[in-house]
PDB file of C-alpha atoms in Angstrom:
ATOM      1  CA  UNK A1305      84.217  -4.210  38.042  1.00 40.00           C
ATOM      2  CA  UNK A1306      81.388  -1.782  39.177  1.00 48.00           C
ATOM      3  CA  UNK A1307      81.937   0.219  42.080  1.00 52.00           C
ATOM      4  CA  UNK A1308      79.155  -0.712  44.629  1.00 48.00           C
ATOM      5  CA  UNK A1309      77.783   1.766  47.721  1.00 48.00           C
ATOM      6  CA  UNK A1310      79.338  -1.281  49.413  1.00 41.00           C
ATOM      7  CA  UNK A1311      82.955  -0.782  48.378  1.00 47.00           C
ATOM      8  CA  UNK A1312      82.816   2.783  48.165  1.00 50.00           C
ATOM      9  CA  UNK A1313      84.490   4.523  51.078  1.00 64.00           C
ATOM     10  CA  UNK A1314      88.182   5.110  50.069  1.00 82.00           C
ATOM     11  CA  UNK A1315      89.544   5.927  46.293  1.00 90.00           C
ATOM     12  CA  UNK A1316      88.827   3.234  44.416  1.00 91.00           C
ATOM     13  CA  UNK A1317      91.216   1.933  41.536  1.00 91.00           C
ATOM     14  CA  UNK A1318      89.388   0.572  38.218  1.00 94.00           C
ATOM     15  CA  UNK A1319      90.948  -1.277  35.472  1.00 92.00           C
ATOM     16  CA  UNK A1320      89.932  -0.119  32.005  1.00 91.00           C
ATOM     17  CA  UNK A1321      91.256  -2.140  29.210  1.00 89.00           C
ATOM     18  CA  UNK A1322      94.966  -1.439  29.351  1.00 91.00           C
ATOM     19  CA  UNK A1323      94.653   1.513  32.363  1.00 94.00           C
ATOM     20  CA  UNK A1324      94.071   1.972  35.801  1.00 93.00           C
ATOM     21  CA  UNK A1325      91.941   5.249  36.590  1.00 96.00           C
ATOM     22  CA  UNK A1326      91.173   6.229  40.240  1.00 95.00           C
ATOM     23  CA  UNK A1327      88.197   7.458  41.700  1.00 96.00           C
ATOM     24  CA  UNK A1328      88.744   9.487  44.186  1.00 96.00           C
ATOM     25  CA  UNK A1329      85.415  10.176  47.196  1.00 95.00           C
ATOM     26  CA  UNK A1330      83.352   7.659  45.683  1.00 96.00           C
ATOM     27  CA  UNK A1331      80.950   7.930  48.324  1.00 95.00           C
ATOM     28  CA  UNK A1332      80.489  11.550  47.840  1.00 96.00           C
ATOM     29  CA  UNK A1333      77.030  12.647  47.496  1.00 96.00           C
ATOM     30  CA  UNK A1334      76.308  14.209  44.196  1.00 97.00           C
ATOM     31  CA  UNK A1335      72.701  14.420  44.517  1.00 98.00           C
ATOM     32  CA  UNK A1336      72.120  15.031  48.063  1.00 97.00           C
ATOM     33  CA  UNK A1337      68.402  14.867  47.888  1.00 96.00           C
ATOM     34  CA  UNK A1338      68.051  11.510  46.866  1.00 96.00           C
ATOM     35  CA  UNK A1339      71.549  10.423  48.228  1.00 96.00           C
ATOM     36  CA  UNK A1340      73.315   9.228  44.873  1.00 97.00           C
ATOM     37  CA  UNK A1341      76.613   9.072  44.748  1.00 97.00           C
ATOM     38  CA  UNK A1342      79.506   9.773  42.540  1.00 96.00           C
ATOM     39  CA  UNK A1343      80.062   6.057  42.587  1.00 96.00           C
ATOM     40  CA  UNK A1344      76.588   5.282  41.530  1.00 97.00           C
ATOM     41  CA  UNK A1345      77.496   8.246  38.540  1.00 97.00           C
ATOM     42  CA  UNK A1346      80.029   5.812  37.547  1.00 97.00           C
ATOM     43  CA  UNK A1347      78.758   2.283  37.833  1.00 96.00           C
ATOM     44  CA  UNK A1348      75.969   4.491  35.649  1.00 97.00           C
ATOM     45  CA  UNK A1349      78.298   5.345  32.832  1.00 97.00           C
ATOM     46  CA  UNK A1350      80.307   1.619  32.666  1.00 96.00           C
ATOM     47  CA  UNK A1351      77.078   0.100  32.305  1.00 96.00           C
ATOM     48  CA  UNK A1352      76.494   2.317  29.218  1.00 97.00           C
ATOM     49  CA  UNK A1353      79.651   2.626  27.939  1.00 97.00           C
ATOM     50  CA  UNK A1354      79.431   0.704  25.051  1.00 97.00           C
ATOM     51  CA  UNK A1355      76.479   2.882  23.380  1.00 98.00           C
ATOM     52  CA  UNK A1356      77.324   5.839  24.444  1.00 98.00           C
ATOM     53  CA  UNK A1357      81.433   5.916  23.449  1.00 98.00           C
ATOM     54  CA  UNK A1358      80.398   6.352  19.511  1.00 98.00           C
ATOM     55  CA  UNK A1359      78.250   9.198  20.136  1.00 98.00           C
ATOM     56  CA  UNK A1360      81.352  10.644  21.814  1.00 98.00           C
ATOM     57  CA  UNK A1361      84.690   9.570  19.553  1.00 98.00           C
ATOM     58  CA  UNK A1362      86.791  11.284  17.918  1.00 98.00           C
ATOM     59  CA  UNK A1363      84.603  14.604  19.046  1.00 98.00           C
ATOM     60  CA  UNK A1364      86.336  17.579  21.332  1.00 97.00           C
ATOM     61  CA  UNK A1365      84.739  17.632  24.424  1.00 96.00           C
ATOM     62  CA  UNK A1366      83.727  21.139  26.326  1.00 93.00           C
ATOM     63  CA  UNK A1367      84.046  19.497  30.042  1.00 92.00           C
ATOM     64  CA  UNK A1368      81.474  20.974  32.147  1.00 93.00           C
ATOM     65  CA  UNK A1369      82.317  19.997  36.059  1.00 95.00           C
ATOM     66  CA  UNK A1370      80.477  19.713  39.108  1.00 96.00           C
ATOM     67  CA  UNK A1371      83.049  18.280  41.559  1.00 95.00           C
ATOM     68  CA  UNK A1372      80.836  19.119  44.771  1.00 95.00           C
ATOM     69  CA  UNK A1373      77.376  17.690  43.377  1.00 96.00           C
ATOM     70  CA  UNK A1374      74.706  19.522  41.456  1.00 96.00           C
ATOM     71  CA  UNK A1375      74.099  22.109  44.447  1.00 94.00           C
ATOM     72  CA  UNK A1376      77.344  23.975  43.254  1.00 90.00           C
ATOM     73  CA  UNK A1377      76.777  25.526  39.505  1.00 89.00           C
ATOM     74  CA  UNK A1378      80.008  24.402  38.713  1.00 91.00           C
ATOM     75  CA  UNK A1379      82.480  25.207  35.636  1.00 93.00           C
ATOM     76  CA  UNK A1380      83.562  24.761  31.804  1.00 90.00           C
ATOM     77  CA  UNK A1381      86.467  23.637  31.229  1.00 87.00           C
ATOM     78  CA  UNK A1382      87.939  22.854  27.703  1.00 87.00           C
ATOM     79  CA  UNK A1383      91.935  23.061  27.983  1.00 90.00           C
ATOM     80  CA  UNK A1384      93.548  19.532  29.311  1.00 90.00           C
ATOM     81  CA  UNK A1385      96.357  20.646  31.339  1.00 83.00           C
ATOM     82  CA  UNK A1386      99.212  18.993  32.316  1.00 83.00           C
ATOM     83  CA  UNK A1387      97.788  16.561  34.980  1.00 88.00           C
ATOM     84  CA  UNK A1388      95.680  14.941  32.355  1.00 93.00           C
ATOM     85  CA  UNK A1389      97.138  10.876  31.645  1.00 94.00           C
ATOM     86  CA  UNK A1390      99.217  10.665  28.539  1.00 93.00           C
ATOM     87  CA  UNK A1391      97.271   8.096  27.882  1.00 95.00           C
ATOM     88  CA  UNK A1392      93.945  10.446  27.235  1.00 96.00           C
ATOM     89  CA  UNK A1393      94.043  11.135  23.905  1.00 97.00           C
ATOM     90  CA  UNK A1394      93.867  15.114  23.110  1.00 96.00           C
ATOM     91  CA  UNK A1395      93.674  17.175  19.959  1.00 96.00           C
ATOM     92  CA  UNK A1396      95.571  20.635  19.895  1.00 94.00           C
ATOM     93  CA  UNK A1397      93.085  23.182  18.441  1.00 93.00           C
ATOM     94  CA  UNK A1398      92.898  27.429  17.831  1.00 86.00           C
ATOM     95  CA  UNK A1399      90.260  28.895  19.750  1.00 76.00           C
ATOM     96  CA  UNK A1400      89.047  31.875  18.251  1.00 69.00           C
ATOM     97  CA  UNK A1401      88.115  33.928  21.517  1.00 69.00           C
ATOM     98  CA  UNK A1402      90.840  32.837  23.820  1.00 65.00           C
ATOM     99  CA  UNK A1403      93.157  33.480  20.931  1.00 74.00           C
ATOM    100  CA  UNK A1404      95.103  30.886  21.754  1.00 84.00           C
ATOM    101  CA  UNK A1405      95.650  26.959  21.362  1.00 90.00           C
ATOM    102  CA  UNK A1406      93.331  24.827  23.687  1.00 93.00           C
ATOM    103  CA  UNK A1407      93.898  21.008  24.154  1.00 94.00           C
ATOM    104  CA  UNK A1408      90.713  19.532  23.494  1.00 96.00           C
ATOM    105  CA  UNK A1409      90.005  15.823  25.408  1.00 97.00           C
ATOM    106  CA  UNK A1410      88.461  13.409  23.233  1.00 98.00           C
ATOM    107  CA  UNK A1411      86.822  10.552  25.246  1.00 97.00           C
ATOM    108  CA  UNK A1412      87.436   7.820  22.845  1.00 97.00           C
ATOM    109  CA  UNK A1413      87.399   4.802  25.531  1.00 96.00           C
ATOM    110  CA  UNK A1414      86.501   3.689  28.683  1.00 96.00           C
ATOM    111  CA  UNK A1415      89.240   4.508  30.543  1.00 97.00           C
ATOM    112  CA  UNK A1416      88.907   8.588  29.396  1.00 97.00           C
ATOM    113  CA  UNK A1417      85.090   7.945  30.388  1.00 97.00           C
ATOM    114  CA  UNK A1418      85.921   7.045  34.330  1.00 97.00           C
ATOM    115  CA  UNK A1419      88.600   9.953  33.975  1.00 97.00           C
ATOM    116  CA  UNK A1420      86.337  12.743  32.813  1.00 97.00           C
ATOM    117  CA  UNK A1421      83.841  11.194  35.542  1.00 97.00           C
ATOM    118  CA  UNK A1422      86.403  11.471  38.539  1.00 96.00           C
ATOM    119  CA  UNK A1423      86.641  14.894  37.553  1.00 96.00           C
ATOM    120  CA  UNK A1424      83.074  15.698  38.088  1.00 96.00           C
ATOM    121  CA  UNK A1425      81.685  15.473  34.704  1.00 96.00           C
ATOM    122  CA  UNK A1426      78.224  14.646  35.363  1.00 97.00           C
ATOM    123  CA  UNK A1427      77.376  16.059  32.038  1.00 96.00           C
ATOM    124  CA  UNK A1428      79.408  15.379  28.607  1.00 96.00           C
ATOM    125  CA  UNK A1429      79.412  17.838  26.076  1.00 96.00           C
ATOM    126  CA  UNK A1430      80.627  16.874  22.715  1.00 97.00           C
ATOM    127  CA  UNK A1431      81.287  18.818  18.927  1.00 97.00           C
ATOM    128  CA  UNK A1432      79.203  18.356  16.563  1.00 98.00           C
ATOM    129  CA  UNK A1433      81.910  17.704  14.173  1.00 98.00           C
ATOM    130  CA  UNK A1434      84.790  15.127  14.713  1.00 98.00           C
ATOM    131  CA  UNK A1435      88.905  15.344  13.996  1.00 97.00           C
ATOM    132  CA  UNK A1436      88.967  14.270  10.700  1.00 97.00           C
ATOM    133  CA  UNK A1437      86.503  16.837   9.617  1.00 97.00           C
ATOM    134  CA  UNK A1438      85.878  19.643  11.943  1.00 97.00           C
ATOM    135  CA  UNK A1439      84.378  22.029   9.403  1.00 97.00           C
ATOM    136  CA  UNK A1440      81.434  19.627   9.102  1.00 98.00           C
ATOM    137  CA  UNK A1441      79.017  18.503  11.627  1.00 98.00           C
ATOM    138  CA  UNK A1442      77.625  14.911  11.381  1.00 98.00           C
ATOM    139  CA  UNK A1443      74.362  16.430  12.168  1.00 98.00           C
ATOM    140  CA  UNK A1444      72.871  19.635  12.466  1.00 98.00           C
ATOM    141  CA  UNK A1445      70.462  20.207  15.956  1.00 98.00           C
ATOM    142  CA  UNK A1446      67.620  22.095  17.165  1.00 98.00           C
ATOM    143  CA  UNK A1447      66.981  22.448  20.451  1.00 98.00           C
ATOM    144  CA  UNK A1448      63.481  23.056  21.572  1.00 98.00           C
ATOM    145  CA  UNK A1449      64.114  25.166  24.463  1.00 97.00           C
ATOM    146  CA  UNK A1450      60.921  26.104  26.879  1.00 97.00           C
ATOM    147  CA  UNK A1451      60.529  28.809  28.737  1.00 95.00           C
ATOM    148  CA  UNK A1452      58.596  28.693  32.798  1.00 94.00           C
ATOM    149  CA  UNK A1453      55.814  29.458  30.807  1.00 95.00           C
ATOM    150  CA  UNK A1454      55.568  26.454  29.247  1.00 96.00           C
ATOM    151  CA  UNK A1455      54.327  22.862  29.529  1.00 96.00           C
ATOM    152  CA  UNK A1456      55.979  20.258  28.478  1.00 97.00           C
ATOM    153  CA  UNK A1457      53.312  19.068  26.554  1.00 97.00           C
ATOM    154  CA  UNK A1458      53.561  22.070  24.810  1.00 98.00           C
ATOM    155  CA  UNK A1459      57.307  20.967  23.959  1.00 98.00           C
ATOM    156  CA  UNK A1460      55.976  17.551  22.540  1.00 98.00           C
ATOM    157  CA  UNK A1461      53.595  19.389  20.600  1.00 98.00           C
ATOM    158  CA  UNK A1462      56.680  21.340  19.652  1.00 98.00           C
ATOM    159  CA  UNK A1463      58.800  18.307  18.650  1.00 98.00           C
ATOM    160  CA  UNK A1464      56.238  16.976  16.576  1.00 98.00           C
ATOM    161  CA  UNK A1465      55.627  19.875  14.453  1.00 98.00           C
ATOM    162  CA  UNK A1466      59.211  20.120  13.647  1.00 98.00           C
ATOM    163  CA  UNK A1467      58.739  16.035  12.450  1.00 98.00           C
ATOM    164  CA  UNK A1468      56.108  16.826  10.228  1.00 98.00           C
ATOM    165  CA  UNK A1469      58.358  19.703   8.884  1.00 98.00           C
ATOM    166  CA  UNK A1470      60.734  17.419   8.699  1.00 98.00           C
ATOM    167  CA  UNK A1471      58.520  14.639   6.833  1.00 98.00           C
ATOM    168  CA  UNK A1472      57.697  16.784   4.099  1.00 97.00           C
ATOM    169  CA  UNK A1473      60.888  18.027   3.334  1.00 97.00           C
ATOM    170  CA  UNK A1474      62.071  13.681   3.615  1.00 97.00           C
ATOM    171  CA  UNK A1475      64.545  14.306   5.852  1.00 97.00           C
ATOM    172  CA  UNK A1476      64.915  12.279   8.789  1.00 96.00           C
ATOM    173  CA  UNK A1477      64.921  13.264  12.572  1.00 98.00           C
ATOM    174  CA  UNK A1478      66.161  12.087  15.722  1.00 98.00           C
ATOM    175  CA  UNK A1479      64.581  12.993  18.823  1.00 98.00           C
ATOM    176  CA  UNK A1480      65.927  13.153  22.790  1.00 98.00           C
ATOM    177  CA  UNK A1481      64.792  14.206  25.567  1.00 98.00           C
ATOM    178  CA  UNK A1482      67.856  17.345  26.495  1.00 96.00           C
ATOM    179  CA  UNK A1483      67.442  15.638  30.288  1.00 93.00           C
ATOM    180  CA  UNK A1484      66.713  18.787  31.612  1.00 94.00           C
ATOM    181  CA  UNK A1485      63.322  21.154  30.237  1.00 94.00           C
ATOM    182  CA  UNK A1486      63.262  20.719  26.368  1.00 97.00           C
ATOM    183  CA  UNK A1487      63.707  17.836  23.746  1.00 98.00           C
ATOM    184  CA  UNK A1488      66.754  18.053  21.026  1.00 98.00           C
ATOM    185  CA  UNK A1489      66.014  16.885  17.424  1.00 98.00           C
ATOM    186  CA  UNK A1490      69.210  15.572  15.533  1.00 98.00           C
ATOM    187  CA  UNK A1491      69.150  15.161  11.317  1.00 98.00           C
ATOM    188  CA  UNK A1492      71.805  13.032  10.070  1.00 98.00           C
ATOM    189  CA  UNK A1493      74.616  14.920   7.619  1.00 98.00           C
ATOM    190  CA  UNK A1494      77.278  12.298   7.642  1.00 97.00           C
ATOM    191  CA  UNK A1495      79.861  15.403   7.619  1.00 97.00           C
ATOM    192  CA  UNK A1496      79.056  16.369   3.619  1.00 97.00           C
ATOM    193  CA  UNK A1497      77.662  19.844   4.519  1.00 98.00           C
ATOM    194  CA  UNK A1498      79.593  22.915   6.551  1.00 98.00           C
ATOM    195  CA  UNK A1499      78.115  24.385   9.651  1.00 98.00           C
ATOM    196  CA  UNK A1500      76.456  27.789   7.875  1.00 98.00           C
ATOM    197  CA  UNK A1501      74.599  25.108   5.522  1.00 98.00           C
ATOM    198  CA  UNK A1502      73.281  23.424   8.121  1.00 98.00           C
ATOM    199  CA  UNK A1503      72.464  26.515  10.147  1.00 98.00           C
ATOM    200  CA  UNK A1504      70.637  27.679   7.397  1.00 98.00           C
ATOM    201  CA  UNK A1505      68.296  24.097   7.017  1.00 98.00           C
ATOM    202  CA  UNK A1506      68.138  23.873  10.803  1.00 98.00           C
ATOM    203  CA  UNK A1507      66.946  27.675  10.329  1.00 98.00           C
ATOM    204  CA  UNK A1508      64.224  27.079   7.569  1.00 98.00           C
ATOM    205  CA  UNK A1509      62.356  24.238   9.970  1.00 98.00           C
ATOM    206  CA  UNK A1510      62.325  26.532  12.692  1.00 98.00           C
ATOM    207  CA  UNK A1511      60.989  29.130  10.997  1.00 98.00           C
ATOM    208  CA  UNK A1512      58.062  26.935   9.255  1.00 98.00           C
ATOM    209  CA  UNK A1513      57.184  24.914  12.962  1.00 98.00           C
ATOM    210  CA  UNK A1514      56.916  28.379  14.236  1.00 98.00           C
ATOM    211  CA  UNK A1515      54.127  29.411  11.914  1.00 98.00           C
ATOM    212  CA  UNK A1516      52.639  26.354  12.826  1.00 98.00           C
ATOM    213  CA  UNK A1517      52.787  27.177  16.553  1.00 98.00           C
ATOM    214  CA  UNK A1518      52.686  30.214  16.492  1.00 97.00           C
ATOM    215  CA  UNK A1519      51.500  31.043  19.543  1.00 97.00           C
ATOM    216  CA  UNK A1520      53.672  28.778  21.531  1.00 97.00           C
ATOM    217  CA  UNK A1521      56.814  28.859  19.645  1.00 98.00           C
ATOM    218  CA  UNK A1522      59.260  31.418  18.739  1.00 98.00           C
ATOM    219  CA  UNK A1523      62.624  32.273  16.475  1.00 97.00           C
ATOM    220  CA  UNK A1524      63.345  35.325  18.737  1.00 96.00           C
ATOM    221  CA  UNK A1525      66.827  35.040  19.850  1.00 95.00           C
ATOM    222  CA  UNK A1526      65.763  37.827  22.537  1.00 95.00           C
ATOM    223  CA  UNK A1527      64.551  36.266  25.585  1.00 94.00           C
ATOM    224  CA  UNK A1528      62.240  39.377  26.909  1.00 93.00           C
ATOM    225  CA  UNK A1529      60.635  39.457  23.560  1.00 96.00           C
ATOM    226  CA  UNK A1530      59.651  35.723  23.454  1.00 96.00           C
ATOM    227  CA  UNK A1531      56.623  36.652  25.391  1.00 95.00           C
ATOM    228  CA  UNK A1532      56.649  32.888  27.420  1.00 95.00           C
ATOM    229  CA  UNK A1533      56.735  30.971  24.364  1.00 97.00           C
ATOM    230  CA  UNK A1534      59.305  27.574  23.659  1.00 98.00           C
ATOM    231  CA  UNK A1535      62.510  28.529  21.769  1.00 98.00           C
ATOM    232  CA  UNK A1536      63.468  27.102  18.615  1.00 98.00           C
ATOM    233  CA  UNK A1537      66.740  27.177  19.035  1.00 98.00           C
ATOM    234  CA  UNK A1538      68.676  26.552  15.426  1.00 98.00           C
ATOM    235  CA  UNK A1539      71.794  28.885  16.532  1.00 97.00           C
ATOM    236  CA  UNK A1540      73.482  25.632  18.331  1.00 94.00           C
ATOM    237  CA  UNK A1541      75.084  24.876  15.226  1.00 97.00           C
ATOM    238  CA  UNK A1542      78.152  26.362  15.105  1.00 96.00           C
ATOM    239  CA  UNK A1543      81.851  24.852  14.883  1.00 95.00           C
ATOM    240  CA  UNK A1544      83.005  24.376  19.049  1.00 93.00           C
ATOM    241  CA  UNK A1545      78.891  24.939  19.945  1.00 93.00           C
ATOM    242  CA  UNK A1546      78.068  21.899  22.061  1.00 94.00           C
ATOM    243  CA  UNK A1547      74.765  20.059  23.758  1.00 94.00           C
ATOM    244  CA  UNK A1548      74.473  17.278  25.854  1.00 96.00           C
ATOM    245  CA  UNK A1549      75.387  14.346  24.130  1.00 98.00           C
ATOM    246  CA  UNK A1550      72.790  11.348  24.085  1.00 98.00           C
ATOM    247  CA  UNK A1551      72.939   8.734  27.302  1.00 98.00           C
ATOM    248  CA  UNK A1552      75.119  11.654  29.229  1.00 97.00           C
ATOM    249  CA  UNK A1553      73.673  12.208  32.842  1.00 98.00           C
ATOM    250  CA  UNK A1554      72.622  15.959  33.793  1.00 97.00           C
ATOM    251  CA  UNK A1555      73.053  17.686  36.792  1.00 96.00           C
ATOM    252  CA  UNK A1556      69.815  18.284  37.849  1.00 96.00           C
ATOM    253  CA  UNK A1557      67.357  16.728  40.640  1.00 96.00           C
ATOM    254  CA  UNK A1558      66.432  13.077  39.863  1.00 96.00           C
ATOM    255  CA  UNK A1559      69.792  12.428  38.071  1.00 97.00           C
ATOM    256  CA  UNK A1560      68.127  12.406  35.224  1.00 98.00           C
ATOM    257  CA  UNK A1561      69.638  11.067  31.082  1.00 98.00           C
ATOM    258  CA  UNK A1562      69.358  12.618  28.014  1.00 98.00           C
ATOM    259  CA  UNK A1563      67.556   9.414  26.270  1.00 98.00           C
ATOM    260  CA  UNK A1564      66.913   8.893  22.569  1.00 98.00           C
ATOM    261  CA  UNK A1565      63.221   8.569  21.800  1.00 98.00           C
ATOM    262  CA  UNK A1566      60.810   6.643  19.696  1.00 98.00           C
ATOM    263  CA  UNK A1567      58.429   8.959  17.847  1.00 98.00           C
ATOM    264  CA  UNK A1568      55.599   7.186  18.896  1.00 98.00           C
ATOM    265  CA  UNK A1569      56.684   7.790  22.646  1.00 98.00           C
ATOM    266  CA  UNK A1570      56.805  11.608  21.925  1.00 98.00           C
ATOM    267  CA  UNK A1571      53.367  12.032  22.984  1.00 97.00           C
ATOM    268  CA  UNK A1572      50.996  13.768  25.356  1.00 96.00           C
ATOM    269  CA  UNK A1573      52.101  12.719  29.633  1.00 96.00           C
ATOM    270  CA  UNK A1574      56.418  12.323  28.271  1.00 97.00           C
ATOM    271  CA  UNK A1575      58.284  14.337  30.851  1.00 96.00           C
ATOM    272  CA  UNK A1576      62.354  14.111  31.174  1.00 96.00           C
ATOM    273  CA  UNK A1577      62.089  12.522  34.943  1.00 96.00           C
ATOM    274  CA  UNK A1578      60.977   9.329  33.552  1.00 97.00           C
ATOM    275  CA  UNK A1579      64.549   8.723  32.195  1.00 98.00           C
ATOM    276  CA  UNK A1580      67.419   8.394  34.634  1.00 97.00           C
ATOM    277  CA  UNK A1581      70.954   6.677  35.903  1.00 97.00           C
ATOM    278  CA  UNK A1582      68.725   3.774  37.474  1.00 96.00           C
ATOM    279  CA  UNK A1583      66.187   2.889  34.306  1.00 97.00           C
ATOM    280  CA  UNK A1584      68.486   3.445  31.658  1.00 97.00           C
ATOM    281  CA  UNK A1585      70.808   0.168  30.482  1.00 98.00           C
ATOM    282  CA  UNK A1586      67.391  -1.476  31.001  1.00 98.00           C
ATOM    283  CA  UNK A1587      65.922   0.612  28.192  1.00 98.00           C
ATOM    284  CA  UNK A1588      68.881   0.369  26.529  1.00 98.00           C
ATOM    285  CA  UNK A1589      69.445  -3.746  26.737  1.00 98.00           C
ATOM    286  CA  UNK A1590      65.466  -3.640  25.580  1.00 98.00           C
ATOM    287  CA  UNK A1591      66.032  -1.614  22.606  1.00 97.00           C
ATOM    288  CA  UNK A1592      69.524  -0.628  21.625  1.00 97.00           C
ATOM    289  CA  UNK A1593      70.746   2.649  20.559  1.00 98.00           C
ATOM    290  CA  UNK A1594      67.715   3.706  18.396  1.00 98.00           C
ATOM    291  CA  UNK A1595      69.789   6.952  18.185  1.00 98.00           C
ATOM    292  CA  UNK A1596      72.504   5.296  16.059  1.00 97.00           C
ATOM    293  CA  UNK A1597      71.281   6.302  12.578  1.00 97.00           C
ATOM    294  CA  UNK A1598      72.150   9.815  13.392  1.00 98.00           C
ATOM    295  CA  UNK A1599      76.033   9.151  13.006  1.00 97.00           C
ATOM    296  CA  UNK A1600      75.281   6.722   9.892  1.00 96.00           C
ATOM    297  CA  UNK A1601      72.592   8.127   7.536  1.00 97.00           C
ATOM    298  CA  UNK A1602      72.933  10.568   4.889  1.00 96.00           C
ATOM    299  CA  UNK A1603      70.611  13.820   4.555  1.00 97.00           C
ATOM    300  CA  UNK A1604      70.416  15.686   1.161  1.00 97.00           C
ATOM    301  CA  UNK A1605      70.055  19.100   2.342  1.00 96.00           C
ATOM    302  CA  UNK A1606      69.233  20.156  -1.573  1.00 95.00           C
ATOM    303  CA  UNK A1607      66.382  17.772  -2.358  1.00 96.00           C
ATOM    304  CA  UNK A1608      64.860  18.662   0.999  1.00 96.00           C
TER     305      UNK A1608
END
């Protein structure tokens, strides 16, 4: 049942499907400011649950945690441990700079969901690529990433360029907002293409938005040299690399949601803030998961 501001004063015990997880200071303010809770963070993601769970199965997840609310920067954490439920499934994987194996958490129910949340996962952070093919990503990204300088008008004017990139090369795009400063764009791969190929693709749009914008928009992986302009970021896709997956909450002021977008909506006035834990399965119950094509349709990288 959803935990309510009511009922939230000691740990609370939910039952999800076959398992019982507990939540433990429900009533703990996450978001000080504007007095949200960590129960309200998980009423939040059992209402969404059943759009956002796709977007996350079968994907290792790098676990970034704020236990003590968005005031405290937190920590990444990717390894399980041993106090993790057997019932959370895991997938034993080499990581090549810890040089060692890392037990990956895939959230592939609701049950892991309230589990990851109890541990202060505001923010969910998913591969790319899933178990059964971890070489290839589903879809390649780029992240339009703007500096101070920037407007975020400036980042839909960004976003758009890369769609009519994308239009002439027939390839189609996915667009959400990242729920912090920038917008991600997702093209659908279905898993047929490795991660340099699509690094390369995601590389060739970036490099023809940026001469349409180019005095707004950069490839310059140096930050000093960007010179206040929005960062095309193609470099996310990599094998382990991870972004905010769609409907995940961020830890910032407003608890604001990564939310998929309608072109049309990309537009002059958009800003991040209108999208949060409070607006979302409305939006959602309105008009499904418009971002659902990404894990289903089929790019050719060659024609394009």
């Amino acid at each position: 049942r959803p935990v309510t501001k009511a009922s939230a004063s000691g740990p609370l015990q939910i039952t999800a499907g076959k398992h019982n997880v507990t939540i433990t200071h429900p009533d703990k303010e996450y978001w000080p400011d504007e007095h949200i809770t960590k129960a309200d963070l998980v009423n939040y993601y059992q209402s969404i649950s059943k759009w956002l769970l796709p977007h996350l199965k079968d994907r290792p997840q790098s676990l970034r945690r704020n236990p003590n609310g968005i005031r405290d920067k937190g920590f990444f954490h990717k390894d399980a441990g041993h106090d993790t439920p057997p019932w959370v499934e895991t997938i034993s994987l080499e990581a090549e700079r810890a040089k060692r194996k890392i037990e990956y958490i895939l959230c592939n129910n609701t049950a892991t969901l309230l589990y990851l949340n109890n541990l202060g996962c505001i923010e969910l952070n998913p591969w790319t690529s899933r178990t059964s093919q971890l070489d290839n990503p589903d879809y390649l990204v780029i992240d339009l990433d703007p500096s101070d300088d920037n407007s975020f008008d400036q980042v839909v004017e960004a976003a758009n360029a890369v769609k009519d990139v994308l239009d002439q090369a027939g390839a189609s795009g996915y667009c959400k907002t990242s729920g912090a400063s920038g917008l991600h764009i997702y093209v659908p791969l279905k898993a047929i293409y490795s991660y340099d190929e699509a690094r390369s693709f995601a590389e060739l749009i970036a490099i023809l938005t940026e001469q349409r914008l180019p005095d707004t928009t950069t490839t310059e992986r140096t930050v000093s040299k960007r010179n206040g302009r929005l960062y095309l970021d193609y470099l996310q896709n990599k094998k382990g690399q991870t972004l905010a997956s769609v409907y995940c909450v961020r830890p910032k002021p407003g608890a604001t949601v990564s939310a998929p977008l309608h072109w049309k909506e990309i537009k002059k006035g958009l800003h991040p803030s209108q999208f949060t834990i409070f607006n979302m399965e409305k939006r959602l119950n309105k008009i499904g998961d418009i971002f659902s094509g990404v894990l289903t349709e089929r790019t050719d990288l060659k024609k394009c």
